[in-house]
PDB file of C-alpha atoms and ligand atoms in Angstrom:
ATOM      1  CA  UNK A   1      -3.487   6.647 -29.376  1.00  0.00           C
ATOM      2  CA  UNK A   2      -2.298   3.752 -32.099  1.00  0.00           C
ATOM      3  CA  UNK A   3       1.082   3.948 -30.117  1.00  0.00           C
ATOM      4  CA  UNK A   4      -0.660   3.233 -27.081  1.00  0.00           C
ATOM      5  CA  UNK A   5      -2.901   0.433 -28.267  1.00  0.00           C
ATOM      6  CA  UNK A   6       0.022  -1.193 -29.622  1.00  0.00           C
ATOM      7  CA  UNK A   7       2.058  -1.321 -26.677  1.00  0.00           C
ATOM      8  CA  UNK A   8      -0.895  -2.646 -24.915  1.00  0.00           C
ATOM      9  CA  UNK A   9      -0.828  -5.404 -27.337  1.00  0.00           C
ATOM     10  CA  UNK A  10       2.705  -6.192 -26.979  1.00  0.00           C
ATOM     11  CA  UNK A  11       2.250  -6.567 -23.194  1.00  0.00           C
ATOM     12  CA  UNK A  12      -0.306  -8.779 -23.687  1.00  0.00           C
ATOM     13  CA  UNK A  13       1.940 -11.077 -25.893  1.00  0.00           C
ATOM     14  CA  UNK A  14       4.636 -10.733 -23.541  1.00  0.00           C
ATOM     15  CA  UNK A  15       2.243 -11.661 -20.760  1.00  0.00           C
ATOM     16  CA  UNK A  16       0.824 -14.950 -22.342  1.00  0.00           C
ATOM     17  CA  UNK A  17       4.872 -15.754 -23.517  1.00  0.00           C
ATOM     18  CA  UNK A  18       6.298 -15.365 -20.161  1.00  0.00           C
ATOM     19  CA  UNK A  19       2.761 -16.900 -18.203  1.00  0.00           C
ATOM     20  CA  UNK A  20       2.814 -13.597 -16.181  1.00  0.00           C
ATOM     21  CA  UNK A  21      -0.057 -11.947 -14.314  1.00  0.00           C
ATOM     22  CA  UNK A  22       0.105  -8.289 -13.742  1.00  0.00           C
ATOM     23  CA  UNK A  23      -1.124  -6.821 -10.447  1.00  0.00           C
ATOM     24  CA  UNK A  24      -1.665  -3.109  -9.921  1.00  0.00           C
ATOM     25  CA  UNK A  25      -2.122  -1.262  -6.758  1.00  0.00           C
ATOM     26  CA  UNK A  26      -4.835   1.444  -6.711  1.00  0.00           C
ATOM     27  CA  UNK A  27      -2.220   4.338  -7.249  1.00  0.00           C
ATOM     28  CA  UNK A  28      -0.953   3.293 -10.530  1.00  0.00           C
ATOM     29  CA  UNK A  29      -1.663   5.493 -13.675  1.00  0.00           C
ATOM     30  CA  UNK A  30      -5.291   4.457 -15.130  1.00  0.00           C
ATOM     31  CA  UNK A  31      -3.588   2.835 -18.361  1.00  0.00           C
ATOM     32  CA  UNK A  32      -1.718   0.377 -16.000  1.00  0.00           C
ATOM     33  CA  UNK A  33      -4.672  -0.260 -14.106  1.00  0.00           C
ATOM     34  CA  UNK A  34      -6.841  -0.785 -17.192  1.00  0.00           C
ATOM     35  CA  UNK A  35      -4.424  -3.840 -18.414  1.00  0.00           C
ATOM     36  CA  UNK A  36      -3.780  -5.293 -14.661  1.00  0.00           C
ATOM     37  CA  UNK A  37      -5.084  -8.572 -13.881  1.00  0.00           C
ATOM     38  CA  UNK A  38      -5.815  -7.978 -10.368  1.00  0.00           C
ATOM     39  CA  UNK A  39      -6.240  -4.320  -8.953  1.00  0.00           C
ATOM     40  CA  UNK A  40      -6.142  -3.979  -5.262  1.00  0.00           C
ATOM     41  CA  UNK A  41      -4.667  -2.551  -1.709  1.00  0.00           C
ATOM     42  CA  UNK A  42      -1.767  -3.981  -0.401  1.00  0.00           C
ATOM     43  CA  UNK A  43      -3.723  -6.737   1.224  1.00  0.00           C
ATOM     44  CA  UNK A  44      -5.566  -7.776  -1.357  1.00  0.00           C
ATOM     45  CA  UNK A  45      -2.399  -7.980  -3.804  1.00  0.00           C
ATOM     46  CA  UNK A  46      -0.771 -10.209  -1.294  1.00  0.00           C
ATOM     47  CA  UNK A  47      -3.772 -12.156  -1.384  1.00  0.00           C
ATOM     48  CA  UNK A  48      -3.561 -12.299  -5.187  1.00  0.00           C
ATOM     49  CA  UNK A  49       0.044 -13.165  -5.227  1.00  0.00           C
ATOM     50  CA  UNK A  50      -0.395 -15.746  -2.816  1.00  0.00           C
ATOM     51  CA  UNK A  51      -3.159 -17.435  -5.374  1.00  0.00           C
ATOM     52  CA  UNK A  52      -1.219 -17.214  -8.490  1.00  0.00           C
ATOM     53  CA  UNK A  53      -0.083 -19.848 -10.547  1.00  0.00           C
ATOM     54  CA  UNK A  54       2.122 -18.589 -13.573  1.00  0.00           C
ATOM     55  CA  UNK A  55       5.494 -18.075 -13.601  1.00  0.00           C
ATOM     56  CA  UNK A  56       6.303 -14.265 -13.514  1.00  0.00           C
ATOM     57  CA  UNK A  57       4.657 -11.443 -11.188  1.00  0.00           C
ATOM     58  CA  UNK A  58       5.014  -7.901 -12.695  1.00  0.00           C
ATOM     59  CA  UNK A  59       4.096  -5.754  -9.771  1.00  0.00           C
ATOM     60  CA  UNK A  60       2.991  -2.551 -10.593  1.00  0.00           C
ATOM     61  CA  UNK A  61       3.327  -0.795  -7.204  1.00  0.00           C
ATOM     62  CA  UNK A  62       6.056  -0.005  -4.843  1.00  0.00           C
ATOM     63  CA  UNK A  63       9.159  -2.286  -4.116  1.00  0.00           C
ATOM     64  CA  UNK A  64       8.136  -3.321  -0.700  1.00  0.00           C
ATOM     65  CA  UNK A  65       5.149  -4.781  -2.023  1.00  0.00           C
ATOM     66  CA  UNK A  66       7.121  -6.806  -4.740  1.00  0.00           C
ATOM     67  CA  UNK A  67       9.182  -7.958  -2.279  1.00  0.00           C
ATOM     68  CA  UNK A  68       6.178  -9.168  -0.231  1.00  0.00           C
ATOM     69  CA  UNK A  69       4.918 -11.097  -3.655  1.00  0.00           C
ATOM     70  CA  UNK A  70       8.531 -12.553  -3.905  1.00  0.00           C
ATOM     71  CA  UNK A  71       8.498 -13.847  -0.251  1.00  0.00           C
ATOM     72  CA  UNK A  72       5.383 -15.414  -1.031  1.00  0.00           C
ATOM     73  CA  UNK A  73       6.441 -17.095  -4.270  1.00  0.00           C
ATOM     74  CA  UNK A  74      10.030 -18.041  -3.546  1.00  0.00           C
ATOM     75  CA  UNK A  75      10.424 -19.916  -6.929  1.00  0.00           C
ATOM     76  CA  UNK A  76       8.741 -17.531  -8.878  1.00  0.00           C
ATOM     77  CA  UNK A  77      10.163 -14.373 -10.606  1.00  0.00           C
ATOM     78  CA  UNK A  78       8.694 -11.265  -9.520  1.00  0.00           C
ATOM     79  CA  UNK A  79       9.646  -8.243 -11.477  1.00  0.00           C
ATOM     80  CA  UNK A  80       8.925  -4.294 -10.509  1.00  0.00           C
ATOM     81  CA  UNK A  81       8.837  -1.941 -13.672  1.00  0.00           C
ATOM     82  CA  UNK A  82      10.990   1.083 -11.783  1.00  0.00           C
ATOM     83  CA  UNK A  83      13.354  -0.226  -9.175  1.00  0.00           C
ATOM     84  CA  UNK A  84      13.212   3.281  -7.506  1.00  0.00           C
ATOM     85  CA  UNK A  85       9.744   2.997  -6.521  1.00  0.00           C
ATOM     86  CA  UNK A  86      10.427   2.625  -2.837  1.00  0.00           C
ATOM     87  CA  UNK A  87       8.206   4.405  -0.380  1.00  0.00           C
ATOM     88  CA  UNK A  88       8.845   7.050   2.293  1.00  0.00           C
ATOM     89  CA  UNK A  89       7.768   4.709   5.110  1.00  0.00           C
ATOM     90  CA  UNK A  90      10.503   2.150   4.025  1.00  0.00           C
ATOM     91  CA  UNK A  91      12.922   4.723   3.718  1.00  0.00           C
ATOM     92  CA  UNK A  92      12.232   6.058   7.575  1.00  0.00           C
ATOM     93  CA  UNK A  93      12.922   2.865   9.099  1.00  0.00           C
ATOM     94  CA  UNK A  94      16.024   1.139   8.400  1.00  0.00           C
ATOM     95  CA  UNK A  95      16.557  -2.513  10.001  1.00  0.00           C
ATOM     96  CA  UNK A  96      19.288  -1.648  12.405  1.00  0.00           C
ATOM     97  CA  UNK A  97      17.564   0.164  14.846  1.00  0.00           C
ATOM     98  CA  UNK A  98      14.605  -2.845  14.677  1.00  0.00           C
ATOM     99  CA  UNK A  99      17.301  -5.269  15.231  1.00  0.00           C
ATOM    100  CA  UNK A 100      18.873  -3.455  18.476  1.00  0.00           C
ATOM    101  CA  UNK A 101      15.336  -3.145  19.718  1.00  0.00           C
ATOM    102  CA  UNK A 102      14.535  -6.519  19.077  1.00  0.00           C
ATOM    103  CA  UNK A 103      17.654  -7.687  21.141  1.00  0.00           C
ATOM    104  CA  UNK A 104      16.903  -4.948  23.668  1.00  0.00           C
ATOM    105  CA  UNK A 105      13.155  -6.069  24.267  1.00  0.00           C
ATOM    106  CA  UNK A 106      12.913  -9.770  23.277  1.00  0.00           C
ATOM    107  CA  UNK A 107       9.326  -9.818  24.922  1.00  0.00           C
ATOM    108  CA  UNK A 108       7.963  -6.729  23.217  1.00  0.00           C
ATOM    109  CA  UNK A 109       5.640  -7.825  19.958  1.00  0.00           C
ATOM    110  CA  UNK A 110       6.649  -6.102  16.694  1.00  0.00           C
ATOM    111  CA  UNK A 111       3.896  -4.973  14.620  1.00  0.00           C
ATOM    112  CA  UNK A 112       5.136  -4.180  10.879  1.00  0.00           C
ATOM    113  CA  UNK A 113       3.033  -2.145   8.829  1.00  0.00           C
ATOM    114  CA  UNK A 114       3.224  -3.825   5.058  1.00  0.00           C
ATOM    115  CA  UNK A 115       5.357  -0.511   4.266  1.00  0.00           C
ATOM    116  CA  UNK A 116       8.594  -1.686   5.723  1.00  0.00           C
ATOM    117  CA  UNK A 117      11.543  -3.337   3.772  1.00  0.00           C
ATOM    118  CA  UNK A 118      12.087  -7.228   3.813  1.00  0.00           C
ATOM    119  CA  UNK A 119      14.659  -7.307   6.124  1.00  0.00           C
ATOM    120  CA  UNK A 120      12.561  -5.282   8.759  1.00  0.00           C
ATOM    121  CA  UNK A 121       9.806  -7.800   8.106  1.00  0.00           C
ATOM    122  CA  UNK A 122      12.155 -10.659   9.196  1.00  0.00           C
ATOM    123  CA  UNK A 123      12.540  -9.151  12.548  1.00  0.00           C
ATOM    124  CA  UNK A 124       8.907  -8.652  13.211  1.00  0.00           C
ATOM    125  CA  UNK A 125       6.482 -11.047  14.903  1.00  0.00           C
ATOM    126  CA  UNK A 126       3.276  -9.961  12.602  1.00  0.00           C
ATOM    127  CA  UNK A 127       2.743  -7.770   9.867  1.00  0.00           C
ATOM    128  CA  UNK A 128      -0.806  -5.643   9.068  1.00  0.00           C
ATOM    129  CA  UNK A 129      -2.163  -3.479   6.382  1.00  0.00           C
ATOM    130  CA  UNK A 130      -4.334  -0.583   6.976  1.00  0.00           C
ATOM    131  CA  UNK A 131      -7.029  -2.788   6.042  1.00  0.00           C
ATOM    132  CA  UNK A 132      -6.515  -5.263   8.905  1.00  0.00           C
ATOM    133  CA  UNK A 133      -4.308  -3.323  11.589  1.00  0.00           C
ATOM    134  CA  UNK A 134      -7.146  -2.997  14.315  1.00  0.00           C
ATOM    135  CA  UNK A 135      -7.556  -6.895  13.841  1.00  0.00           C
ATOM    136  CA  UNK A 136      -3.780  -7.746  13.587  1.00  0.00           C
ATOM    137  CA  UNK A 137      -3.429  -5.347  17.212  1.00  0.00           C
ATOM    138  CA  UNK A 138      -7.038  -7.080  19.030  1.00  0.00           C
ATOM    139  CA  UNK A 139      -5.260 -10.666  17.977  1.00  0.00           C
ATOM    140  CA  UNK A 140      -2.347  -9.698  20.374  1.00  0.00           C
ATOM    141  CA  UNK A 141      -2.511 -10.342  23.988  1.00  0.00           C
ATOM    142  CA  UNK A 142      -3.404  -7.220  25.747  1.00  0.00           C
ATOM    143  CA  UNK A 143      -0.658  -7.547  28.593  1.00  0.00           C
ATOM    144  CA  UNK A 144       2.190  -7.403  25.872  1.00  0.00           C
ATOM    145  CA  UNK A 145       3.854  -4.424  24.909  1.00  0.00           C
ATOM    146  CA  UNK A 146       3.540  -3.406  21.402  1.00  0.00           C
ATOM    147  CA  UNK A 147       6.079  -1.741  18.760  1.00  0.00           C
ATOM    148  CA  UNK A 148       4.174  -0.419  16.167  1.00  0.00           C
ATOM    149  CA  UNK A 149       6.237   0.530  12.929  1.00  0.00           C
ATOM    150  CA  UNK A 150       6.789   2.455  11.096  1.00  0.00           C
ATOM    151  CA  UNK A 151       3.696   5.013   9.934  1.00  0.00           C
ATOM    152  CA  UNK A 152       2.938   7.397  13.162  1.00  0.00           C
ATOM    153  CA  UNK A 153      -0.604   8.124  11.922  1.00  0.00           C
ATOM    154  CA  UNK A 154      -1.497   4.939  11.377  1.00  0.00           C
ATOM    155  CA  UNK A 155      -0.175   4.019  14.787  1.00  0.00           C
ATOM    156  CA  UNK A 156      -1.841   6.485  16.657  1.00  0.00           C
ATOM    157  CA  UNK A 157      -5.101   5.587  14.870  1.00  0.00           C
ATOM    158  CA  UNK A 158      -4.949   2.147  15.586  1.00  0.00           C
ATOM    159  CA  UNK A 159      -3.841   2.918  19.019  1.00  0.00           C
ATOM    160  CA  UNK A 160      -7.155   4.874  19.566  1.00  0.00           C
ATOM    161  CA  UNK A 161      -9.303   2.430  17.947  1.00  0.00           C
ATOM    162  CA  UNK A 162      -7.946  -0.636  20.266  1.00  0.00           C
ATOM    163  CA  UNK A 163      -7.553   1.362  23.459  1.00  0.00           C
ATOM    164  CA  UNK A 164      -3.998  -0.433  23.787  1.00  0.00           C
ATOM    165  CA  UNK A 165      -2.129   0.518  27.013  1.00  0.00           C
ATOM    166  CA  UNK A 166       1.921  -0.159  26.400  1.00  0.00           C
ATOM    167  CA  UNK A 167       1.650   0.758  22.770  1.00  0.00           C
ATOM    168  CA  UNK A 168       4.993   1.983  20.948  1.00  0.00           C
ATOM    169  CA  UNK A 169       4.880   4.129  17.773  1.00  0.00           C
ATOM    170  CA  UNK A 170       7.561   4.566  15.325  1.00  0.00           C
ATOM    171  CA  UNK A 171       7.854   8.155  14.070  1.00  0.00           C
ATOM    172  CA  UNK A 172       7.865   7.636  10.537  1.00  0.00           C
ATOM    173  CA  UNK A 173       5.422   9.188   8.089  1.00  0.00           C
ATOM    174  CA  UNK A 174       4.123   8.771   4.262  1.00  0.00           C
ATOM    175  CA  UNK A 175       5.470  11.878   2.406  1.00  0.00           C
ATOM    176  CA  UNK A 176       1.768  11.936   0.708  1.00  0.00           C
ATOM    177  CA  UNK A 177      -0.846  11.301   3.286  1.00  0.00           C
ATOM    178  CA  UNK A 178       0.990  12.811   6.005  1.00  0.00           C
ATOM    179  CA  UNK A 179       1.165  16.043   4.421  1.00  0.00           C
ATOM    180  CA  UNK A 180      -2.481  16.745   3.794  1.00  0.00           C
ATOM    181  CA  UNK A 181      -3.156  19.580   5.793  1.00  0.00           C
ATOM    182  CA  UNK A 182      -6.545  19.860   8.066  1.00  0.00           C
ATOM    183  CA  UNK A 183      -6.322  23.351   6.678  1.00  0.00           C
ATOM    184  CA  UNK A 184      -6.718  22.228   2.972  1.00  0.00           C
ATOM    185  CA  UNK A 185      -9.447  19.725   4.163  1.00  0.00           C
ATOM    186  CA  UNK A 186     -11.473  22.714   5.946  1.00  0.00           C
ATOM    187  CA  UNK A 187     -11.585  24.491   2.714  1.00  0.00           C
ATOM    188  CA  UNK A 188     -12.530  21.905   0.827  1.00  0.00           C
ATOM    189  CA  UNK A 189     -15.158  21.299   3.105  1.00  0.00           C
ATOM    190  CA  UNK A 190     -16.652  24.767   2.608  1.00  0.00           C
ATOM    191  CA  UNK A 191     -16.452  24.270  -0.863  1.00  0.00           C
ATOM    192  CA  UNK A 192     -18.225  21.562  -1.189  1.00  0.00           C
ATOM    193  CA  UNK A 193     -20.677  21.640   1.827  1.00  0.00           C
ATOM    194  CA  UNK A 194     -22.610  18.205   1.038  1.00  0.00           C
ATOM    195  CA  UNK A 195     -19.924  15.972   0.534  1.00  0.00           C
ATOM    196  CA  UNK A 196     -18.737  13.595   3.074  1.00  0.00           C
ATOM    197  CA  UNK A 197     -15.318  12.937   3.587  1.00  0.00           C
ATOM    198  CA  UNK A 198     -13.028   9.468   3.540  1.00  0.00           C
ATOM    199  CA  UNK A 199      -9.489   9.278   4.332  1.00  0.00           C
ATOM    200  CA  UNK A 200      -6.607   6.821   4.481  1.00  0.00           C
ATOM    201  CA  UNK A 201      -5.519   6.216   8.280  1.00  0.00           C
ATOM    202  CA  UNK A 202      -1.893   7.726   6.968  1.00  0.00           C
ATOM    203  CA  UNK A 203      -3.315  11.142   7.318  1.00  0.00           C
ATOM    204  CA  UNK A 204      -2.871  13.236  10.374  1.00  0.00           C
ATOM    205  CA  UNK A 205      -4.872  12.898  13.414  1.00  0.00           C
ATOM    206  CA  UNK A 206      -6.524  16.546  12.581  1.00  0.00           C
ATOM    207  CA  UNK A 207      -7.352  15.162   9.088  1.00  0.00           C
ATOM    208  CA  UNK A 208      -9.059  11.798  10.188  1.00  0.00           C
ATOM    209  CA  UNK A 209     -10.621  13.498  13.117  1.00  0.00           C
ATOM    210  CA  UNK A 210     -12.798  15.526  10.165  1.00  0.00           C
ATOM    211  CA  UNK A 211     -13.388  11.898   8.254  1.00  0.00           C
ATOM    212  CA  UNK A 212     -16.769  10.696   8.106  1.00  0.00           C
ATOM    213  CA  UNK A 213     -15.171   7.134   6.670  1.00  0.00           C
ATOM    214  CA  UNK A 214     -11.356   6.273   7.366  1.00  0.00           C
ATOM    215  CA  UNK A 215      -9.803   2.879   5.669  1.00  0.00           C
ATOM    216  CA  UNK A 216      -7.287   1.348   3.399  1.00  0.00           C
ATOM    217  CA  UNK A 217      -7.555   2.368  -0.268  1.00  0.00           C
ATOM    218  CA  UNK A 218      -9.928  -0.592  -0.951  1.00  0.00           C
ATOM    219  CA  UNK A 219     -12.125   0.109   2.051  1.00  0.00           C
ATOM    220  CA  UNK A 220     -12.440   3.617   0.949  1.00  0.00           C
ATOM    221  CA  UNK A 221     -13.422   2.571  -2.622  1.00  0.00           C
ATOM    222  CA  UNK A 222     -15.977   0.243  -1.290  1.00  0.00           C
ATOM    223  CA  UNK A 223     -17.641   2.486   1.168  1.00  0.00           C
ATOM    224  CA  UNK A 224     -17.730   5.262  -1.263  1.00  0.00           C
ATOM    225  CA  UNK A 225     -19.500   2.821  -3.438  1.00  0.00           C
ATOM    226  CA  UNK A 226     -21.851   1.465  -1.311  1.00  0.00           C
ATOM    227  CA  UNK A 227     -22.620   4.339   0.525  1.00  0.00           C
ATOM    228  CA  UNK A 228     -25.884   6.418  -0.203  1.00  0.00           C
ATOM    229  CA  UNK A 229     -24.084   9.585  -0.273  1.00  0.00           C
ATOM    230  CA  UNK A 230     -23.203  10.812  -3.822  1.00  0.00           C
ATOM    231  CA  UNK A 231     -20.416  13.214  -3.372  1.00  0.00           C
ATOM    232  CA  UNK A 232     -16.998  12.653  -1.324  1.00  0.00           C
ATOM    233  CA  UNK A 233     -13.708  14.459  -0.390  1.00  0.00           C
ATOM    234  CA  UNK A 234     -11.173  11.858  -0.994  1.00  0.00           C
ATOM    235  CA  UNK A 235      -8.233  11.851   1.291  1.00  0.00           C
ATOM    236  CA  UNK A 236      -5.862   9.707  -0.044  1.00  0.00           C
ATOM    237  CA  UNK A 237      -3.459   9.283  -3.226  1.00  0.00           C
ATOM    238  CA  UNK A 238      -5.683  10.443  -6.714  1.00  0.00           C
ATOM    239  CA  UNK A 239      -5.268   7.003  -8.298  1.00  0.00           C
ATOM    240  CA  UNK A 240      -8.036   5.616  -6.517  1.00  0.00           C
ATOM    241  CA  UNK A 241     -10.366   7.983  -8.775  1.00  0.00           C
ATOM    242  CA  UNK A 242     -10.244   5.126 -11.432  1.00  0.00           C
ATOM    243  CA  UNK A 243     -12.114   2.646  -9.469  1.00  0.00           C
ATOM    244  CA  UNK A 244     -14.170   4.989  -7.798  1.00  0.00           C
ATOM    245  CA  UNK A 245     -15.280   6.591 -11.177  1.00  0.00           C
ATOM    246  CA  UNK A 246     -15.720   2.907 -12.779  1.00  0.00           C
ATOM    247  CA  UNK A 247     -17.671   1.774  -9.987  1.00  0.00           C
ATOM    248  CA  UNK A 248     -19.807   4.706  -8.748  1.00  0.00           C
ATOM    249  CA  UNK A 249     -20.263   6.782 -12.301  1.00  0.00           C
ATOM    250  CA  UNK A 250     -22.952   9.159 -11.075  1.00  0.00           C
ATOM    251  CA  UNK A 251     -20.960  10.155  -7.964  1.00  0.00           C
ATOM    252  CA  UNK A 252     -18.614  13.248  -7.535  1.00  0.00           C
ATOM    253  CA  UNK A 253     -15.002  12.687  -5.830  1.00  0.00           C
ATOM    254  CA  UNK A 254     -13.023  15.549  -4.840  1.00  0.00           C
ATOM    255  CA  UNK A 255      -9.371  15.423  -3.991  1.00  0.00           C
ATOM    256  CA  UNK A 256      -7.395  17.618  -2.009  1.00  0.00           C
ATOM    257  CA  UNK A 257      -3.498  18.876  -2.825  1.00  0.00           C
ATOM    258  CA  UNK A 258      -1.000  17.902  -0.071  1.00  0.00           C
ATOM    259  CA  UNK A 259       1.755  20.236   0.861  1.00  0.00           C
ATOM    260  CA  UNK A 260       4.905  17.910  -0.499  1.00  0.00           C
ATOM    261  CA  UNK A 261       3.705  18.326  -4.273  1.00  0.00           C
ATOM    262  CA  UNK A 262       0.797  20.556  -4.215  1.00  0.00           C
ATOM    263  CA  UNK A 263      -0.770  17.387  -5.328  1.00  0.00           C
ATOM    264  CA  UNK A 264      -2.180  14.175  -4.396  1.00  0.00           C
ATOM    265  CA  UNK A 265       0.319  11.714  -6.255  1.00  0.00           C
ATOM    266  CA  UNK A 266       2.692   9.695  -4.779  1.00  0.00           C
ATOM    267  CA  UNK A 267       5.841  10.072  -6.723  1.00  0.00           C
ATOM    268  CA  UNK A 268       7.012   6.620  -5.981  1.00  0.00           C
ATOM    269  CA  UNK A 269       4.114   5.044  -7.500  1.00  0.00           C
ATOM    270  CA  UNK A 270       4.166   7.059 -10.583  1.00  0.00           C
ATOM    271  CA  UNK A 271       7.457   6.314 -11.506  1.00  0.00           C
ATOM    272  CA  UNK A 272       5.813   2.647 -13.317  1.00  0.00           C
ATOM    273  CA  UNK A 273       4.892   3.348 -16.964  1.00  0.00           C
ATOM    274  CA  UNK A 274       3.475   1.161 -19.436  1.00  0.00           C
ATOM    275  CA  UNK A 275       6.849   1.495 -21.486  1.00  0.00           C
ATOM    276  CA  UNK A 276       8.474   0.038 -18.262  1.00  0.00           C
ATOM    277  CA  UNK A 277       5.913  -2.696 -17.893  1.00  0.00           C
ATOM    278  CA  UNK A 278       6.568  -3.666 -21.427  1.00  0.00           C
ATOM    279  CA  UNK A 279      10.559  -3.631 -20.908  1.00  0.00           C
ATOM    280  CA  UNK A 280      10.292  -5.744 -17.875  1.00  0.00           C
ATOM    281  CA  UNK A 281       8.409  -8.473 -19.510  1.00  0.00           C
ATOM    282  CA  UNK A 282      11.148  -8.361 -22.181  1.00  0.00           C
ATOM    283  CA  UNK A 283      13.918  -8.361 -19.731  1.00  0.00           C
ATOM    284  CA  UNK A 284      12.694  -9.889 -16.774  1.00  0.00           C
ATOM    285  CA  UNK A 285      14.707  -7.012 -14.975  1.00  0.00           C
ATOM    286  CA  UNK A 286      14.375  -4.859 -12.353  1.00  0.00           C
ATOM    287  CA  UNK A 287      13.721  -8.382 -10.435  1.00  0.00           C
ATOM    288  CA  UNK A 288      13.171  -9.086  -6.784  1.00  0.00           C
ATOM    289  CA  UNK A 289      16.041 -10.822  -5.466  1.00  0.00           C
ATOM    290  CA  UNK A 290      16.116 -11.622  -1.678  1.00  0.00           C
ATOM    291  CA  UNK A 291      18.702 -13.872   0.454  1.00  0.00           C
ATOM    292  CA  UNK A 292      16.866 -17.083   1.465  1.00  0.00           C
ATOM    293  CA  UNK A 293      17.440 -16.813   5.251  1.00  0.00           C
ATOM    294  CA  UNK A 294      15.291 -13.381   4.985  1.00  0.00           C
ATOM    295  CA  UNK A 295      12.759 -14.522   2.750  1.00  0.00           C
ATOM    296  CA  UNK A 296      12.456 -17.284   5.417  1.00  0.00           C
ATOM    297  CA  UNK A 297      12.297 -15.148   8.592  1.00  0.00           C
ATOM    298  CA  UNK A 298       9.780 -12.687   6.487  1.00  0.00           C
ATOM    299  CA  UNK A 299       7.362 -15.324   5.470  1.00  0.00           C
ATOM    300  CA  UNK A 300       6.424 -16.159   9.219  1.00  0.00           C
ATOM    301  CA  UNK A 301       5.000 -12.878   9.922  1.00  0.00           C
ATOM    302  CA  UNK A 302       3.416 -12.432   6.899  1.00  0.00           C
ATOM    303  CA  UNK A 303       1.646 -15.648   6.945  1.00  0.00           C
ATOM    304  CA  UNK A 304       0.302 -15.244  10.545  1.00  0.00           C
ATOM    305  CA  UNK A 305      -1.004 -11.856   8.947  1.00  0.00           C
ATOM    306  CA  UNK A 306      -2.651 -13.950   6.276  1.00  0.00           C
ATOM    307  CA  UNK A 307      -4.020 -16.628   8.544  1.00  0.00           C
ATOM    308  CA  UNK A 308      -6.087 -14.083  10.360  1.00  0.00           C
TER     309      UNK A 308
HETATM  310  P1  LIG B   1      -3.232   0.459   1.019  1.00  0.00           P
HETATM  311  O1  LIG B   1      -2.742  -0.663   2.255  1.00  0.00           O
HETATM  312  O2  LIG B   1      -4.745   1.247   1.612  1.00  0.00           O
HETATM  313  O3  LIG B   1      -3.232  -0.116  -0.230  1.00  0.00           O
HETATM  314  O4  LIG B   1      -2.042   1.349   1.508  1.00  0.00           O
HETATM  315  C1  LIG B   1      -1.070   1.392   0.924  1.00  0.00           C
HETATM  316  C2  LIG B   1       0.001   2.644   1.041  1.00  0.00           C
HETATM  317  O5  LIG B   1       1.045   2.716   0.535  1.00  0.00           O
HETATM  318  C3  LIG B   1      -0.913   3.647   1.193  1.00  0.00           C
HETATM  319  O6  LIG B   1      -0.239   4.668   0.891  1.00  0.00           O
HETATM  320 FE1  LIG B   2       4.764   4.784   0.534  1.00  0.00          FE
HETATM  321 FE2  LIG B   2       3.060   7.179   0.802  1.00  0.00          FE
HETATM  322 FE3  LIG B   2       3.712   6.090  -1.525  1.00  0.00          FE
HETATM  323 FE4  LIG B   2       1.935   4.644   0.024  1.00  0.00          FE
HETATM  324  S1  LIG B   2       1.472   6.857  -0.954  1.00  0.00           S
HETATM  325  S2  LIG B   2       3.643   4.164  -1.196  1.00  0.00           S
HETATM  326  S3  LIG B   2       2.702   4.969   2.032  1.00  0.00           S
HETATM  327  S4  LIG B   2       5.138   6.890   0.038  1.00  0.00           S
END
């Protein structure tokens, strides 16, 4: 306990010295969320990165989120506590086939989920997150053909919500959400018959069909806190428990294990630790470095999304 307190104090001192801000996604370990300047979903953290006026951003999340913060802050230092904090959606969507698609279909609109590499973002017309994907797609003229990438479940959900014709979906999947089986949700509903269900749109359609609410991580938290229902089955990564229990202490939240790890944890998000946060503030590594021309091209679709 004493050692942890000392580490937290050390991080606080380093943050002051470095003029650093610590941004944490909802899937981070509770001890990281406790010391964060801002906790949020991927859209909120992109907005927080844009408003920031210090010198260093410690991005406690995954690499594509830190890259987005860097594109928005080209002259500031952005560090990621663990360089291996990737994302299965990024890994499912290499840039070469996207460039080939762009060349073959110059008139199509490429909508890239924020869970893509910065190189893929540079090929996109507009970005989206799970929070604003429906609004982003609705902002595109209906006669346009859209390539939505890379999450197949989010894509199918957006297509259902918008009723878009000519909507092509890349077949990537999140290793955490796509492996939540509907069968396990059914079991949870039988075990907790009074509980409502909130799900992230990266879950399979069979899970989303059983949900009372579908939304981004922050949208799930806000909905469960504001709703009169006091018991919820939460179909997303279990890091959201931190904010759910802090903001709605009287309510009960149940999580369902997926088939990937028999848990509900993102293996990439959980690579970050307090020790690594301290170390990256000392060394300013691992540091996000992006080629200037990629940075300039990736900024356009990000700004388009943020302007909506
Ligand atoms: P949010 O946009 O809801 O934060 O989701 C990001 C993510 O990686 C979900 O798995
Ligand atoms: Fe990527 Fe899934 Fe982890 Fe989110 S939960 S960062 S989509 S692997």
